[in-house]
mmCIF file of C-alpha atoms in Angstrom:
data_model
loop_
_atom_site.group_PDB
_atom_site.id
_atom_site.type_symbol
_atom_site.label_atom_id
_atom_site.label_comp_id
_atom_site.label_asym_id
_atom_site.label_seq_id
_atom_site.Cartn_x
_atom_site.Cartn_y
_atom_site.Cartn_z
ATOM 1 C CA UNK A 50 -16.115 2.530 -5.626
ATOM 2 C CA UNK A 51 -14.730 2.165 -9.338
ATOM 3 C CA UNK A 52 -11.544 4.504 -8.576
ATOM 4 C CA UNK A 53 -10.760 7.797 -7.450
ATOM 5 C CA UNK A 54 -7.950 10.014 -8.998
ATOM 6 C CA UNK A 55 -6.000 12.701 -7.263
ATOM 7 C CA UNK A 56 -3.815 14.921 -9.636
ATOM 8 C CA UNK A 57 -0.619 16.914 -8.586
ATOM 9 C CA UNK A 58 -0.404 15.524 -5.284
ATOM 10 C CA UNK A 59 3.131 16.128 -3.565
ATOM 11 C CA UNK A 60 4.621 12.721 -2.983
ATOM 12 C CA UNK A 61 5.449 13.098 0.737
ATOM 13 C CA UNK A 62 1.969 13.361 1.211
ATOM 14 C CA UNK A 63 0.949 10.297 -1.128
ATOM 15 C CA UNK A 64 0.801 7.900 2.174
ATOM 16 C CA UNK A 65 -1.507 10.020 4.311
ATOM 17 C CA UNK A 66 -4.125 9.950 0.939
ATOM 18 C CA UNK A 67 -3.481 5.955 0.866
ATOM 19 C CA UNK A 68 -5.742 3.003 2.708
ATOM 20 C CA UNK A 69 -3.824 1.699 6.138
ATOM 21 C CA UNK A 70 -2.381 -1.474 5.102
ATOM 22 C CA UNK A 71 -1.132 0.496 1.932
ATOM 23 C CA UNK A 72 0.714 2.941 3.794
ATOM 24 C CA UNK A 73 4.408 0.579 4.233
ATOM 25 C CA UNK A 74 4.004 -0.076 0.717
ATOM 26 C CA UNK A 75 3.946 3.905 -0.133
ATOM 27 C CA UNK A 76 7.424 3.811 1.846
ATOM 28 C CA UNK A 77 9.105 1.714 -0.110
ATOM 29 C CA UNK A 78 8.569 3.525 -3.402
ATOM 30 C CA UNK A 79 8.803 7.144 -2.060
ATOM 31 C CA UNK A 80 12.714 6.926 -3.671
ATOM 32 C CA UNK A 81 11.329 6.804 -6.975
ATOM 33 C CA UNK A 82 8.718 9.570 -6.688
ATOM 34 C CA UNK A 83 9.372 13.059 -8.302
ATOM 35 C CA UNK A 84 8.159 15.988 -6.297
ATOM 36 C CA UNK A 85 4.531 15.175 -7.310
ATOM 37 C CA UNK A 86 2.367 12.737 -8.261
ATOM 38 C CA UNK A 87 -0.892 11.394 -9.810
ATOM 39 C CA UNK A 88 -2.324 8.639 -7.778
ATOM 40 C CA UNK A 89 -5.255 6.784 -8.545
ATOM 41 C CA UNK A 90 -6.944 4.165 -6.170
ATOM 42 C CA UNK A 91 -8.839 1.509 -7.332
ATOM 43 C CA UNK A 92 -11.047 -1.452 -5.066
ATOM 44 C CA UNK A 93 -8.232 -2.062 -2.841
ATOM 45 C CA UNK A 94 -9.128 -5.216 -0.713
ATOM 46 C CA UNK A 95 -7.230 -7.842 -0.934
ATOM 47 C CA UNK A 96 -9.671 -9.756 -3.073
ATOM 48 C CA UNK A 97 -10.783 -6.567 -6.038
ATOM 49 C CA UNK A 98 -9.187 -7.444 -9.131
ATOM 50 C CA UNK A 99 -8.560 -4.234 -11.061
ATOM 51 C CA UNK A 100 -9.413 -5.132 -14.646
ATOM 52 C CA UNK A 101 -8.271 -3.509 -17.914
ATOM 53 C CA UNK A 102 -11.837 -2.095 -18.642
ATOM 54 C CA UNK A 103 -11.817 0.066 -15.263
ATOM 55 C CA UNK A 104 -7.771 1.177 -15.590
ATOM 56 C CA UNK A 105 -8.636 2.615 -19.542
ATOM 57 C CA UNK A 106 -11.580 4.382 -17.900
ATOM 58 C CA UNK A 107 -9.627 5.822 -15.407
ATOM 59 C CA UNK A 108 -7.199 6.590 -17.605
ATOM 60 C CA UNK A 109 -9.729 8.224 -20.167
ATOM 61 C CA UNK A 110 -10.726 10.061 -17.483
ATOM 62 C CA UNK A 111 -7.199 11.362 -16.511
ATOM 63 C CA UNK A 112 -6.558 12.415 -20.071
ATOM 64 C CA UNK A 113 -3.093 13.618 -20.008
ATOM 65 C CA UNK A 114 -0.726 12.958 -17.172
ATOM 66 C CA UNK A 115 0.843 15.910 -16.257
ATOM 67 C CA UNK A 116 3.265 14.804 -13.535
ATOM 68 C CA UNK A 117 6.192 12.838 -13.960
ATOM 69 C CA UNK A 118 4.726 10.278 -11.484
ATOM 70 C CA UNK A 119 1.982 7.527 -11.949
ATOM 71 C CA UNK A 120 0.855 5.771 -9.098
ATOM 72 C CA UNK A 121 -1.650 3.366 -8.624
ATOM 73 C CA UNK A 122 -3.233 1.345 -5.699
ATOM 74 C CA UNK A 123 -5.449 -1.716 -6.219
ATOM 75 C CA UNK A 124 -5.836 -5.325 -4.793
ATOM 76 C CA UNK A 125 -4.214 -7.110 -7.647
ATOM 77 C CA UNK A 126 -4.135 -5.595 -11.328
ATOM 78 C CA UNK A 127 -4.934 -8.242 -14.002
ATOM 79 C CA UNK A 128 -2.437 -8.910 -16.502
ATOM 80 C CA UNK A 129 -3.856 -7.064 -18.997
ATOM 81 C CA UNK A 130 -4.556 -3.657 -16.655
ATOM 82 C CA UNK A 131 -0.696 -4.288 -15.955
ATOM 83 C CA UNK A 132 0.226 -4.056 -19.253
ATOM 84 C CA UNK A 133 -1.731 -0.565 -19.473
ATOM 85 C CA UNK A 134 -0.127 0.898 -16.913
ATOM 86 C CA UNK A 135 3.184 -0.309 -17.752
ATOM 87 C CA UNK A 136 3.046 2.122 -20.436
ATOM 88 C CA UNK A 137 2.280 4.483 -18.405
ATOM 89 C CA UNK A 138 5.222 3.760 -16.534
ATOM 90 C CA UNK A 139 2.875 3.694 -13.341
ATOM 91 C CA UNK A 140 4.265 2.735 -9.820
ATOM 92 C CA UNK A 141 2.073 -0.077 -8.498
ATOM 93 C CA UNK A 142 1.131 -0.486 -4.726
ATOM 94 C CA UNK A 143 -0.788 -3.947 -4.722
ATOM 95 C CA UNK A 144 -1.625 -5.981 -2.090
ATOM 96 C CA UNK A 145 -1.748 -9.528 -4.006
ATOM 97 C CA UNK A 146 0.204 -10.179 -7.231
ATOM 98 C CA UNK A 147 -1.788 -13.076 -8.663
ATOM 99 C CA UNK A 148 -1.574 -13.433 -12.208
ATOM 100 C CA UNK A 149 -5.234 -13.011 -13.299
ATOM 101 C CA UNK A 150 -6.554 -12.412 -16.632
ATOM 102 C CA UNK A 151 -9.405 -10.351 -17.385
ATOM 103 C CA UNK A 152 -11.446 -13.504 -18.759
ATOM 104 C CA UNK A 153 -10.566 -15.581 -15.965
ATOM 105 C CA UNK A 154 -11.165 -12.929 -13.290
ATOM 106 C CA UNK A 155 -15.049 -13.262 -15.136
ATOM 107 C CA UNK A 156 -15.235 -16.726 -15.103
ATOM 108 C CA UNK A 157 -14.628 -16.966 -11.455
ATOM 109 C CA UNK A 158 -16.932 -13.732 -9.809
ATOM 110 C CA UNK A 159 -20.037 -15.389 -9.250
ATOM 111 C CA UNK A 160 -18.974 -18.920 -8.543
ATOM 112 C CA UNK A 161 -19.842 -19.925 -4.989
ATOM 113 C CA UNK A 162 -17.215 -19.860 -2.191
ATOM 114 C CA UNK A 163 -16.978 -23.128 0.112
#
């Protein structure tokens, strides 16, 4: 899965659209949300690193934001991806806050795991 976009989602329904492990995180951000939001679900296993290239693709697919809130879900966002999403005032739901960069994540992938 690259990403999945849901536009004009009633904010009170967001928990129902999330993977199970993210539902409790959604509860903590409910008070920040307006009536509607746009939800982007990126690869969301704890070890998935969401890089800026996939964020750019998702935002280009999304086009102009029509909802006041953008909620993004992912295992871990690279520093570059965070910068891009911060410009959109995104609300992050992530299982890991390890500070990867795009280039560091490229170097770590494909390495043997012992």
